[in-house]
mmCIF file of C-alpha atoms in Angstrom:
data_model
loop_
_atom_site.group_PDB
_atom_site.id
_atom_site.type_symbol
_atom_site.label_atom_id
_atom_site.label_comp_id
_atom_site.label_asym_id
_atom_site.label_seq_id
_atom_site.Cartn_x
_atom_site.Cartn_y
_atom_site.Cartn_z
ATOM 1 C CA UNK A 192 147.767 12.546 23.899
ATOM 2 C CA UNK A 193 144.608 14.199 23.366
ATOM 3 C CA UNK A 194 143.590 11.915 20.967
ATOM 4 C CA UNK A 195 144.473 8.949 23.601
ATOM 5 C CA UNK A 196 142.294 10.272 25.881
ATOM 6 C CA UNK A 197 139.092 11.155 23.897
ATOM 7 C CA UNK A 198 139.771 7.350 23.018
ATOM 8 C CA UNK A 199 139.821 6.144 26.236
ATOM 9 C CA UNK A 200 136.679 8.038 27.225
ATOM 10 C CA UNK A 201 134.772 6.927 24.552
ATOM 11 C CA UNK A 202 135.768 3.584 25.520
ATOM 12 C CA UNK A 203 134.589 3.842 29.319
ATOM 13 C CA UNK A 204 131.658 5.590 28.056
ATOM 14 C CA UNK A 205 130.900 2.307 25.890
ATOM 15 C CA UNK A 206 131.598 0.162 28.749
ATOM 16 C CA UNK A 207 129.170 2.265 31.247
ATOM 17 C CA UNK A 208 126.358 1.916 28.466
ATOM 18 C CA UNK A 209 126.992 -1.698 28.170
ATOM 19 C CA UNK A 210 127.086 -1.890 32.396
ATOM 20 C CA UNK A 211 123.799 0.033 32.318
ATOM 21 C CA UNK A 212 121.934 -1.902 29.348
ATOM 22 C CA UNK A 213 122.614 -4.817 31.648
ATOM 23 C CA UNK A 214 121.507 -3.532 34.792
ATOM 24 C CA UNK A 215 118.091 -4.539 35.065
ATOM 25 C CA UNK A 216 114.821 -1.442 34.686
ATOM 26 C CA UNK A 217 115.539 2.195 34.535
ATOM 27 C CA UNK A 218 113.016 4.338 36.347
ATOM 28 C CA UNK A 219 110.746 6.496 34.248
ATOM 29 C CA UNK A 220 108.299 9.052 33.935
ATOM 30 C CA UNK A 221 104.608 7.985 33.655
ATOM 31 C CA UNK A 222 102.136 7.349 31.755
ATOM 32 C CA UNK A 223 102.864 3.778 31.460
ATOM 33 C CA UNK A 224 101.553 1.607 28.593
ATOM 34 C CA UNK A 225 97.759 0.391 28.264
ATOM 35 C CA UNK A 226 96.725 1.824 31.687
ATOM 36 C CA UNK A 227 93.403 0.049 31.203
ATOM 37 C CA UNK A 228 94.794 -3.152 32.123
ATOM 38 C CA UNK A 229 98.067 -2.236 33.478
ATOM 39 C CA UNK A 230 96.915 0.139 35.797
ATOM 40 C CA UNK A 231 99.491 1.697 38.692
ATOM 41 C CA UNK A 232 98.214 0.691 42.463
ATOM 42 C CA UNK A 233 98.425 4.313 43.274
ATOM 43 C CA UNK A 234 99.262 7.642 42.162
ATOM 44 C CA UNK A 235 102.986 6.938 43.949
ATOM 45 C CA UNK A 236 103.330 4.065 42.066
ATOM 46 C CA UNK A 237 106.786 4.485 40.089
ATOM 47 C CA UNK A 238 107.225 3.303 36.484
ATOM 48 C CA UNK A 239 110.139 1.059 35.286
ATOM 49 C CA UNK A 240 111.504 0.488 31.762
ATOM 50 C CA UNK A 241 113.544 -2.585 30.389
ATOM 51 C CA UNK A 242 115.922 -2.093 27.107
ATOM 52 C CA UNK A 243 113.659 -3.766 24.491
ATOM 53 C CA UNK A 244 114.663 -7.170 23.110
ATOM 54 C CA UNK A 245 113.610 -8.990 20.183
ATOM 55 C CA UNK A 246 110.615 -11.380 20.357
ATOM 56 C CA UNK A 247 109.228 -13.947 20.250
ATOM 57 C CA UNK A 248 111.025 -14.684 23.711
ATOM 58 C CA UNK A 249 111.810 -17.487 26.439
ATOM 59 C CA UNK A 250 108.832 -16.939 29.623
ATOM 60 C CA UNK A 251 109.279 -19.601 32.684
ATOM 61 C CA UNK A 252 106.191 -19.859 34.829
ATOM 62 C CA UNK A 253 108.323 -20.848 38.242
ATOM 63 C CA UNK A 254 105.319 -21.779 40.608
ATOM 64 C CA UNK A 255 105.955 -22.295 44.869
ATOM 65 C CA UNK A 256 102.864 -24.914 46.435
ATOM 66 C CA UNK A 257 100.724 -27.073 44.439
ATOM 67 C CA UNK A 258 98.901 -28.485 46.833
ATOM 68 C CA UNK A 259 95.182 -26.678 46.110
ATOM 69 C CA UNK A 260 92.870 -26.402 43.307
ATOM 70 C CA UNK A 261 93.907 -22.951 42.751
ATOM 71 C CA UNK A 262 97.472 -23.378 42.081
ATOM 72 C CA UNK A 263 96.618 -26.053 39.903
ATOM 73 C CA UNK A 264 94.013 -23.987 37.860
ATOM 74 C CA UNK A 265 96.794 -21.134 37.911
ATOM 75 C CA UNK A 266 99.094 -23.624 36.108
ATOM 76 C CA UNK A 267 96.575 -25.141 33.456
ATOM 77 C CA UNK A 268 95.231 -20.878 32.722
ATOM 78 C CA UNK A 269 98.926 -20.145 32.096
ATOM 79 C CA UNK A 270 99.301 -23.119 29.675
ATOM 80 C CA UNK A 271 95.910 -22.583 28.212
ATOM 81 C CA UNK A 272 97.147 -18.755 28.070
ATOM 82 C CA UNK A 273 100.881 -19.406 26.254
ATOM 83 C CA UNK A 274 98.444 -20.784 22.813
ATOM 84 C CA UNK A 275 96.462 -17.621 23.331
ATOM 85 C CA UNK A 276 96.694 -16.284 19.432
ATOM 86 C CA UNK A 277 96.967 -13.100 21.515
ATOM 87 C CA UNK A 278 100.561 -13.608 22.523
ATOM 88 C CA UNK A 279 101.240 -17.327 21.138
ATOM 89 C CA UNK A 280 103.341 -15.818 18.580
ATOM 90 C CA UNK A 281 105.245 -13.441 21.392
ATOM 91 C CA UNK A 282 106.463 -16.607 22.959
ATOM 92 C CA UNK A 283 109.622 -18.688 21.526
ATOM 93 C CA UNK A 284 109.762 -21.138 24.608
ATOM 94 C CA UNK A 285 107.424 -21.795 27.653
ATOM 95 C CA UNK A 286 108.729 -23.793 30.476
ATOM 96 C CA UNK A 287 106.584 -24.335 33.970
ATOM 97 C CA UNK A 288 107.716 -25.927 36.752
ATOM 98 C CA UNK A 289 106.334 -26.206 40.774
ATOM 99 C CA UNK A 290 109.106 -26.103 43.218
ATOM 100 C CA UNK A 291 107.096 -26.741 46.914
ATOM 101 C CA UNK A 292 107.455 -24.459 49.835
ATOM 102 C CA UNK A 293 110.771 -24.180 50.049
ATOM 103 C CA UNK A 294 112.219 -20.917 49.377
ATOM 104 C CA UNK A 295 115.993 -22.129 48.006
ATOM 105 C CA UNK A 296 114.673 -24.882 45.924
ATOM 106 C CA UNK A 297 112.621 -21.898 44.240
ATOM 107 C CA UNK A 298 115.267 -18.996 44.200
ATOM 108 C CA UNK A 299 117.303 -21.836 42.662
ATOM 109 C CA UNK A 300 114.796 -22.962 40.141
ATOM 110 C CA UNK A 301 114.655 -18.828 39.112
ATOM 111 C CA UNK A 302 118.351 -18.765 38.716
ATOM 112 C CA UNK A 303 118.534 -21.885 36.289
ATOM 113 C CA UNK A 304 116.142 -20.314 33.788
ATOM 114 C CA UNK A 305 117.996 -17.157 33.856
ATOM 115 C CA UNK A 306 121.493 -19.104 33.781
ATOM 116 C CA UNK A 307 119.192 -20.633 30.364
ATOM 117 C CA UNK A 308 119.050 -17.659 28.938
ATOM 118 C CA UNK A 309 114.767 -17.243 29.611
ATOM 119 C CA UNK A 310 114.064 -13.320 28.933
ATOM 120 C CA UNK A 311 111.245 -13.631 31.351
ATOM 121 C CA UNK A 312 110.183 -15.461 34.880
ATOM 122 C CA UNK A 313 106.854 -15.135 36.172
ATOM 123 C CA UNK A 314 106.704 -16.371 39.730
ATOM 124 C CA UNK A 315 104.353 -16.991 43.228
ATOM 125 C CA UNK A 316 106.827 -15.774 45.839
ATOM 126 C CA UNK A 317 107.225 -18.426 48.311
ATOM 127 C CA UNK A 318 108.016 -15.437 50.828
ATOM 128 C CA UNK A 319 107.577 -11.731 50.561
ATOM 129 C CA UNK A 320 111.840 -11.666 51.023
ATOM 130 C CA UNK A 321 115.209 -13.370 50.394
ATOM 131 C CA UNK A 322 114.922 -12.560 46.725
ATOM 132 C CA UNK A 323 117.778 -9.792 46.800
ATOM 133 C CA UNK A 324 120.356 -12.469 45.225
ATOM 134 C CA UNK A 325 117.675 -13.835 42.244
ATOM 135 C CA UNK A 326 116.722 -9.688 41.400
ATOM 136 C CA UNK A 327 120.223 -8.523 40.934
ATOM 137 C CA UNK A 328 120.911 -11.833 39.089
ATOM 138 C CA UNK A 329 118.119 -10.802 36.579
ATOM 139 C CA UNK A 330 119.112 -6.899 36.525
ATOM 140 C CA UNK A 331 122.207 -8.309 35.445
ATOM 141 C CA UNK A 332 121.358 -10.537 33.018
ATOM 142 C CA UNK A 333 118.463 -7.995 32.048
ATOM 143 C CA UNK A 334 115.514 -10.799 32.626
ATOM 144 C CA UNK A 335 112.017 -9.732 33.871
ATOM 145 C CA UNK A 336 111.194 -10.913 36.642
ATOM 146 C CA UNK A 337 107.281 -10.915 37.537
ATOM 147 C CA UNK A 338 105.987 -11.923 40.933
ATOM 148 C CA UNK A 339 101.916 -12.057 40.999
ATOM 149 C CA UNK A 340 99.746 -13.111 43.945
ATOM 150 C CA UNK A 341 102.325 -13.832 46.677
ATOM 151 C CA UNK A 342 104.722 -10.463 45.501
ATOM 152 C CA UNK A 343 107.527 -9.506 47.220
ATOM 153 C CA UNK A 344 108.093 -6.848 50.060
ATOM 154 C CA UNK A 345 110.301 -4.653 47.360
ATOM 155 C CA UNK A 346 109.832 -1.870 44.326
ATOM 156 C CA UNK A 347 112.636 -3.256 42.708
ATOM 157 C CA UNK A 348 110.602 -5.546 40.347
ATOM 158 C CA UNK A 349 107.367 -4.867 38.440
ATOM 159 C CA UNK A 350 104.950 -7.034 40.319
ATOM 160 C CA UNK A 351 100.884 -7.547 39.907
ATOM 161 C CA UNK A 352 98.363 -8.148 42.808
ATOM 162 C CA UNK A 353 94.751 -7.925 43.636
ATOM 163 C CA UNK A 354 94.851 -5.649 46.996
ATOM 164 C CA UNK A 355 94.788 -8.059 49.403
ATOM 165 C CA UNK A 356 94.445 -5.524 52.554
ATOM 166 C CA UNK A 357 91.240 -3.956 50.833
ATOM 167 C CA UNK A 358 90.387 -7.839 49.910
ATOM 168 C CA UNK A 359 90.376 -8.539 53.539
ATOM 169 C CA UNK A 360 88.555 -5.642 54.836
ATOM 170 C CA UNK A 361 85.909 -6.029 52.211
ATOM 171 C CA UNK A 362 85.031 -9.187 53.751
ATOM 172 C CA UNK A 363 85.223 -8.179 57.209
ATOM 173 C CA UNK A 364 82.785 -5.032 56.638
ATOM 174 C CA UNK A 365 80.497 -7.297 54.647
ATOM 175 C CA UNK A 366 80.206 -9.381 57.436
ATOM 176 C CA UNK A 367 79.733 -6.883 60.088
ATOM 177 C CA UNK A 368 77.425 -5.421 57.809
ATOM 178 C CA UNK A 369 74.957 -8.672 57.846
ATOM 179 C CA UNK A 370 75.336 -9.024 61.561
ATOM 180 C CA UNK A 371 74.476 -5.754 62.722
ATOM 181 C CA UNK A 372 71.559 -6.727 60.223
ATOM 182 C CA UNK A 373 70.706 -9.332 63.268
ATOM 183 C CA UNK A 374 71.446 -6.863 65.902
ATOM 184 C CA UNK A 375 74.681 -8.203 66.665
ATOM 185 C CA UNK A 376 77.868 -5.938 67.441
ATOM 186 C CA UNK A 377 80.368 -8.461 68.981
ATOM 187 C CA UNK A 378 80.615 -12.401 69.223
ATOM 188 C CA UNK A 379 82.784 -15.088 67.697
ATOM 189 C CA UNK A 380 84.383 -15.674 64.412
ATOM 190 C CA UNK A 381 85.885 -18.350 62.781
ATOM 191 C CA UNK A 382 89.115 -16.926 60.556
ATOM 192 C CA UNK A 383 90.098 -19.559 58.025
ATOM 193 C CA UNK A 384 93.418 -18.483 56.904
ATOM 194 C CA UNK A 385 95.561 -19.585 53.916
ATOM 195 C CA UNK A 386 99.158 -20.336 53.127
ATOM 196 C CA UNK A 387 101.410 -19.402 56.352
ATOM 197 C CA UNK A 388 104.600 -17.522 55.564
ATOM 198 C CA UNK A 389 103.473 -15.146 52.920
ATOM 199 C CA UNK A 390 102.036 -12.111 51.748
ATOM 200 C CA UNK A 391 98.725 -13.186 51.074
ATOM 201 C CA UNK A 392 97.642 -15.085 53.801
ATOM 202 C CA UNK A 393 99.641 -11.943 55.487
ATOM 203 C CA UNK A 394 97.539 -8.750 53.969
ATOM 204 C CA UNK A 395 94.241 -10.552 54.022
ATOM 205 C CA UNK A 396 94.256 -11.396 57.575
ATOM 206 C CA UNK A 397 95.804 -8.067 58.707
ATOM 207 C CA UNK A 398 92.346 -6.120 56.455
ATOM 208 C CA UNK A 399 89.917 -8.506 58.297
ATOM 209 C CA UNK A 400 91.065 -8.119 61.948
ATOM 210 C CA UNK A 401 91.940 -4.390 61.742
ATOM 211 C CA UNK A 402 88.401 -4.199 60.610
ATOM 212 C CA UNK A 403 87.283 -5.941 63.581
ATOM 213 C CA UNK A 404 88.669 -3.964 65.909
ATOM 214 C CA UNK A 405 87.696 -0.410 64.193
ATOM 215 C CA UNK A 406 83.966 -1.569 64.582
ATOM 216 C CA UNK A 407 84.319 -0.826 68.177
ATOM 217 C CA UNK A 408 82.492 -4.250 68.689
ATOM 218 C CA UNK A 409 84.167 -7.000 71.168
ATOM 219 C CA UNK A 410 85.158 -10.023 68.530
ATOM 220 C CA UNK A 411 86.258 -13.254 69.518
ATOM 221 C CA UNK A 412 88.273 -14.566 66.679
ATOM 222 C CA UNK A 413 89.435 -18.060 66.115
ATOM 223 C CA UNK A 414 91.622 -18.680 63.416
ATOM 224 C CA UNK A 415 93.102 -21.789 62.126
ATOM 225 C CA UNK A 416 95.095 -22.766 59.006
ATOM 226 C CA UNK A 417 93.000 -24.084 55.357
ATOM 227 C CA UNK A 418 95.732 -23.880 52.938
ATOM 228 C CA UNK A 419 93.575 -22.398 50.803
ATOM 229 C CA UNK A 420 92.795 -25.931 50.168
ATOM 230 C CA UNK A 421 88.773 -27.201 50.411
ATOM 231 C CA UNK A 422 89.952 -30.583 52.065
ATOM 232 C CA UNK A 423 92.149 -28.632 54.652
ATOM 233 C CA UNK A 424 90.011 -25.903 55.091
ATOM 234 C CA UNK A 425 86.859 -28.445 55.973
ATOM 235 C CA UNK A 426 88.757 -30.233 58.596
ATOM 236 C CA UNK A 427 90.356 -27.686 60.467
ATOM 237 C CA UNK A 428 86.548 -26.193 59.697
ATOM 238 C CA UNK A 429 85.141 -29.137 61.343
ATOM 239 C CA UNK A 430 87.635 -29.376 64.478
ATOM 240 C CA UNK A 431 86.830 -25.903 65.364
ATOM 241 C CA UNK A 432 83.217 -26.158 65.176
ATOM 242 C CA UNK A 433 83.253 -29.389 67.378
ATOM 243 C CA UNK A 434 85.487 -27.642 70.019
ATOM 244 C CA UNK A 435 84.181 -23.970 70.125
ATOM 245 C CA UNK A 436 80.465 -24.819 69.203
ATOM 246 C CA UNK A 437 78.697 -21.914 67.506
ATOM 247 C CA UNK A 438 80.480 -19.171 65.183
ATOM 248 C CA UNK A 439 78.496 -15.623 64.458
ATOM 249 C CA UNK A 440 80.175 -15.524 61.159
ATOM 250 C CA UNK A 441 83.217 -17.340 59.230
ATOM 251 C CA UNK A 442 85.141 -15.561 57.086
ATOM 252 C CA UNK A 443 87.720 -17.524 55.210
ATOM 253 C CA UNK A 444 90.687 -16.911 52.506
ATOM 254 C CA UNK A 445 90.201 -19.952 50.679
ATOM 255 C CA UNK A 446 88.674 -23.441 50.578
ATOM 256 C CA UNK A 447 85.559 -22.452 51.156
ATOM 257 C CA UNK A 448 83.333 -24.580 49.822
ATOM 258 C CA UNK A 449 85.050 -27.125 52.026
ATOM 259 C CA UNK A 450 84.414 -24.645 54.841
ATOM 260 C CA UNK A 451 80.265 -24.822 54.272
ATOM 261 C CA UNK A 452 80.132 -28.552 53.679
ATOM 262 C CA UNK A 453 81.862 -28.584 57.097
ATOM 263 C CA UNK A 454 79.054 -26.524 58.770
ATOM 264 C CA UNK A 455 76.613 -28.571 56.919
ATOM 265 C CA UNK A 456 78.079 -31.862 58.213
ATOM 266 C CA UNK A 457 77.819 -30.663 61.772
ATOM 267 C CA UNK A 458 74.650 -29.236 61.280
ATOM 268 C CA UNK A 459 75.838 -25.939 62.368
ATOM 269 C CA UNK A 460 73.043 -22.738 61.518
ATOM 270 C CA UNK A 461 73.803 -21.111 58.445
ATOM 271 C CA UNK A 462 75.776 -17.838 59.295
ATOM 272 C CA UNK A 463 77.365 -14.668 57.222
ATOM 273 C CA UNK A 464 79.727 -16.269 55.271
ATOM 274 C CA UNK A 465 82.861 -14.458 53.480
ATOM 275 C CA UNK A 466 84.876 -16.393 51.170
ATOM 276 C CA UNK A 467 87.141 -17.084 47.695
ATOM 277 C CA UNK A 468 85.278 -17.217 44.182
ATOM 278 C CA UNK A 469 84.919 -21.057 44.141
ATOM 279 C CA UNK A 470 82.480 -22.592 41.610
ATOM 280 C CA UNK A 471 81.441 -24.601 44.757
ATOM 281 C CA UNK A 472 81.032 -21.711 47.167
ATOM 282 C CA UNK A 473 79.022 -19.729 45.086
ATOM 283 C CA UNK A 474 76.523 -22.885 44.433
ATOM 284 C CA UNK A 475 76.110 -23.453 48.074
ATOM 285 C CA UNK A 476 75.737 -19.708 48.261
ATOM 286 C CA UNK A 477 73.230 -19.504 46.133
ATOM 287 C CA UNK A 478 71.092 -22.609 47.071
ATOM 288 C CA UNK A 479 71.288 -21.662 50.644
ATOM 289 C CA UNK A 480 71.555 -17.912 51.060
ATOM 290 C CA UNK A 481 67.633 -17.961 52.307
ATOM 291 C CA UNK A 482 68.248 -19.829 54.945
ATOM 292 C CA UNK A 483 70.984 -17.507 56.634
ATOM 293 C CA UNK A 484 74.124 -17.984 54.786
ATOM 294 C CA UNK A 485 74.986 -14.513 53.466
ATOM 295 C CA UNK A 486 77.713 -14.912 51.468
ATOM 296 C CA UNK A 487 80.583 -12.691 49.761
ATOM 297 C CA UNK A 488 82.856 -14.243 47.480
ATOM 298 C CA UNK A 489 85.750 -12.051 46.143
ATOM 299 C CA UNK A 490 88.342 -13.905 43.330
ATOM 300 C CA UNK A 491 91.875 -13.612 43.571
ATOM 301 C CA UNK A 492 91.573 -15.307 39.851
ATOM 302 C CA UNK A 493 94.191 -17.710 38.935
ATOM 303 C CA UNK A 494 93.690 -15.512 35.667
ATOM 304 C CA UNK A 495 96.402 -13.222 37.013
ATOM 305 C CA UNK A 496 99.156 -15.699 35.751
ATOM 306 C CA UNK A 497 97.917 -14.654 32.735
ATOM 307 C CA UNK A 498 98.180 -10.876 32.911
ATOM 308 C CA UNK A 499 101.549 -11.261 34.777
ATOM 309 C CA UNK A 500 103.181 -12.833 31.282
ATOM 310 C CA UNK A 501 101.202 -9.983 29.458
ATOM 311 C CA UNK A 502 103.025 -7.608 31.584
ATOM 312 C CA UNK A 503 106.271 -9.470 30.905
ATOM 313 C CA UNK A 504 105.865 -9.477 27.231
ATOM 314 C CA UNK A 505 104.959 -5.849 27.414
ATOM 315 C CA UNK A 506 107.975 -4.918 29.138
ATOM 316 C CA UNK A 507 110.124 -7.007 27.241
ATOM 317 C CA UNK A 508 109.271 -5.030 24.197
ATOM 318 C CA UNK A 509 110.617 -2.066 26.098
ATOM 319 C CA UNK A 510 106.817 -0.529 26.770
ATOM 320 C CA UNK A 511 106.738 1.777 30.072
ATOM 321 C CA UNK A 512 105.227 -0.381 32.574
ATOM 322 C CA UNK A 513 103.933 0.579 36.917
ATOM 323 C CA UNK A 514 106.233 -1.147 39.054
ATOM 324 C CA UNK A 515 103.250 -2.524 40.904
ATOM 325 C CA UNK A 516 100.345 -3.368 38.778
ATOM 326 C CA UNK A 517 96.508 -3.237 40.237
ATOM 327 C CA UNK A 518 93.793 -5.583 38.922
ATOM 328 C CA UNK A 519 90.507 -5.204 40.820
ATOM 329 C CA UNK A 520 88.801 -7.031 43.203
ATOM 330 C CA UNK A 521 85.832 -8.973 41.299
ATOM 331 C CA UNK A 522 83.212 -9.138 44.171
ATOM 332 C CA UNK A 523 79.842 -10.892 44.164
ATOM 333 C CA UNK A 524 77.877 -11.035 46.998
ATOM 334 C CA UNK A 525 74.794 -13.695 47.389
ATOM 335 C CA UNK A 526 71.855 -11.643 46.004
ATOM 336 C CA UNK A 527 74.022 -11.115 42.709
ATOM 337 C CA UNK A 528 74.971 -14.494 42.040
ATOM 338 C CA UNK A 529 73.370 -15.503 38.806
ATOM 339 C CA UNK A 530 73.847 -19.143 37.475
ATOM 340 C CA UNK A 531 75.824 -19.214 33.817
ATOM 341 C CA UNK A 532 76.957 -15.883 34.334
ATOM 342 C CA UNK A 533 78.999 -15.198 37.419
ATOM 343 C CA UNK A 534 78.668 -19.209 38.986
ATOM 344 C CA UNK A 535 78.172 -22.557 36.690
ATOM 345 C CA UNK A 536 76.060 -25.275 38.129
ATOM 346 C CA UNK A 537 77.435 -27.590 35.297
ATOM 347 C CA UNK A 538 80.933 -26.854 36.186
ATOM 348 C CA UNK A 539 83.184 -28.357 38.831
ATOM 349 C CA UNK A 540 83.313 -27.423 42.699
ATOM 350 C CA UNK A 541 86.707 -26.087 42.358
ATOM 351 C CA UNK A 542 86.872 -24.514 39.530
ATOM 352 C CA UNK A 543 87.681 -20.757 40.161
ATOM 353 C CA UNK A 544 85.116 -18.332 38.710
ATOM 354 C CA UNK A 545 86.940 -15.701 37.729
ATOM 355 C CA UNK A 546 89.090 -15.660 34.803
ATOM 356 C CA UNK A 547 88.174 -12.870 32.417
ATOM 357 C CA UNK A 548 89.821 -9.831 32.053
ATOM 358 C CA UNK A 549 87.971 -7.301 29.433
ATOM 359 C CA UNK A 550 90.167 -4.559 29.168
ATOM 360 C CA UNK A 551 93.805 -6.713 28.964
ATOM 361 C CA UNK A 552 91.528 -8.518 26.293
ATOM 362 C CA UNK A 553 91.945 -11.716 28.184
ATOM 363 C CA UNK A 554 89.424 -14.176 28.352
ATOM 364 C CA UNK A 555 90.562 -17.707 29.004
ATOM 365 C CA UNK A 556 87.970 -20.288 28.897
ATOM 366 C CA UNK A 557 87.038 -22.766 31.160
ATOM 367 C CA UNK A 558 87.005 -25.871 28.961
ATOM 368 C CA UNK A 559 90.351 -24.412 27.640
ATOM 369 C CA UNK A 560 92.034 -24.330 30.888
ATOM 370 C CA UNK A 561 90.365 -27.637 32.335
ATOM 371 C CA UNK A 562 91.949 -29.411 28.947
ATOM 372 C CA UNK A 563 95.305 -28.622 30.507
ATOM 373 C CA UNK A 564 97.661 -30.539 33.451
ATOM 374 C CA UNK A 565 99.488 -29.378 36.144
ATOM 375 C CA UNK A 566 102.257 -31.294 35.391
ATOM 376 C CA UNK A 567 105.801 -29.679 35.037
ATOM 377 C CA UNK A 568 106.775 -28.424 31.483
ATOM 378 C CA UNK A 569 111.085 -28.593 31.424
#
């Protein structure tokens, strides 16, 4: 009877380890590996750890929107990124695929590649929620799931981000900065915004009007929606100029380049300016910064793809990894800009200037990632 028993213990004790290999990251002490690139947002940050699997391995790239230049350059870095000799040989299968706006058609696009058998999915979050069902689907089939740019409202997946609070109070105090320059302490702003319904658009907009209102100055701010998108963003640029007439400053999420040709096309004075890393932006920045367009452009890089399926590999090879991973904010501001090293007059408008990492030894070239296409890879 004895015997039976020990038996039967050591067979629910098999079972529970089996249940808990399967059960998705355990939480774990720090350090966590290669802080240099995989640095924890904070000192709270918790650290996760997956059971380590045999490479190379299956990585899905399951994208949201890809209606702007950015998403598109995000797709063609994380191609160009997948033949990387760095991690080529990590990777068994690489499938990308862009699923719109809407939130099911993407939770079910996650679930098919984990249903597939893919050890890792790399995703823009649609929305900051509703992801509950798609994370304990992966904890249970022991996939890593990576969410980068738009993350998720949760610590229950390792995630990687620019701060986009700190990105939009940056901007904010740069512009305040350049009007109080003019002795101004209150007017009107124009707030481009990006991408409604998620954490982005969210953050950024939340660091640039708390800002506002902590100067103590009286700010008239009128927003309207770019998409992140330079066509959008000069419209809705242009339609706000023709009905509120003069803007102070403009300080917009994305599109920006759009967002100058738009006051250039109405002939509207060159003001502080406070924008995205566009090629574009930074050439107009440059060219016209003497005249009155004082410009800071800060890069959320489409680069990050590629650090988010470092941080997948890493984890998949059972390294120690921060649940939420920091990359900082690359900021240039228009007495830095420098043409061939931080903007390229030979290079397109919308190509997004940042893409180099130095210590994730990541460094994906231009003409690498131009020579790729957005298209789906199934």
């Amino acid at each position: 009877m004895k015997r039976l028993l020990q038996f039967t213990a050591a067979i629910g004790a098999l079972a529970l380890s089996a249940q808990l290999a399967l059960a998705g990251p355990a939480v774990v002490s720090g350090p966590g590996a290669d802080p240099a690139c995989f640095a924890p947002w904070s000192a709270d940050t918790k650290y996760m750890q997956w059971e380590a699997k045999p490479g190379p391995y299956k990585i899905a790239i399951v994208n949201g929107f890809v209606g702007n230049t950015w998403r598109i350059q995000m797709i063609k870095t994380a191609k160009a990124f997948a033949e990387d000799p760095a991690i080529k040989d990590k990777i068994k299968e690489f499938k990308v695929v862009s699923t719109g706006t809407d939130a099911p058609a993407q939770l079910g696009a996650i679930e098919d590649f984990i249903n597939q058998g893919f050890d890792a999915i790399v995703t823009i979050a649609v929305s900051p929620d509703g992801f509950d069902r798609v994370i304990r689907l992966a904890d249970k089939n022991n996939v890593v799931l990576v969410p980068f740019d738009n993350v998720l409202d949760t610590d229950a997946v390792m995630q990687v981000n620019e701060d986009q609070l700190a990105m939009g109070k940056t901007w904010a105090e740069f512009v305040l900065k350049e009007l109080a320059a003019q002795g101004k302490t209150s007017g009107k702003v124009l707030e481009v915004r990006g991408l409604p319904g998620n954490s982005v658009d969210r953050d950024r907009s939340i660091g640039i009007n708390d800002t506002l209102k902590a100067s103590g100055g009286t700010w008239e701010v009128v927003q309207v929606v770019g998409n992140w998108d330079d066509g959008t963003a000069q419209k809705v640029t242009a339609d706000a100029i023709a009905v509120h007439g003069k803007f102070d400053a403009i300080l917009a999420q994305g599109g920006t380049t759009g967002v100058v040709q738009a006051m250039i096309d109405a002939k509207h004075p060159m003001v502080p300016i406070a924008g995205e890393s566009e090629n574009g932006f930074r050439k107009l920045v440059a060219k016209h910064s003497a005249e009155g367009l004082k410009g800071i452009s800060i890069g959320q890089s489409p680069g990050l793809v590629a650090i988010a399926m470092k941080a997948a590999v890493a984890a998949l090879e059972g390294q120690v990894m921060p649940q939420l991973i920091s990359v900082p904010l690359p900021v240039a501001t228009y007495d830095q800009l420098k043409d061939g090293e931080n903007f390229w007059s030979d290079l397109p408008d919308n190509f997004f200037t940042v893409n180099e990492f130095p210590p994730c030894g990541v460094n994906v070239s231009g003409p690498a990632i131009m020579s790729k296409s957005e298209e789906d890879v199934k």
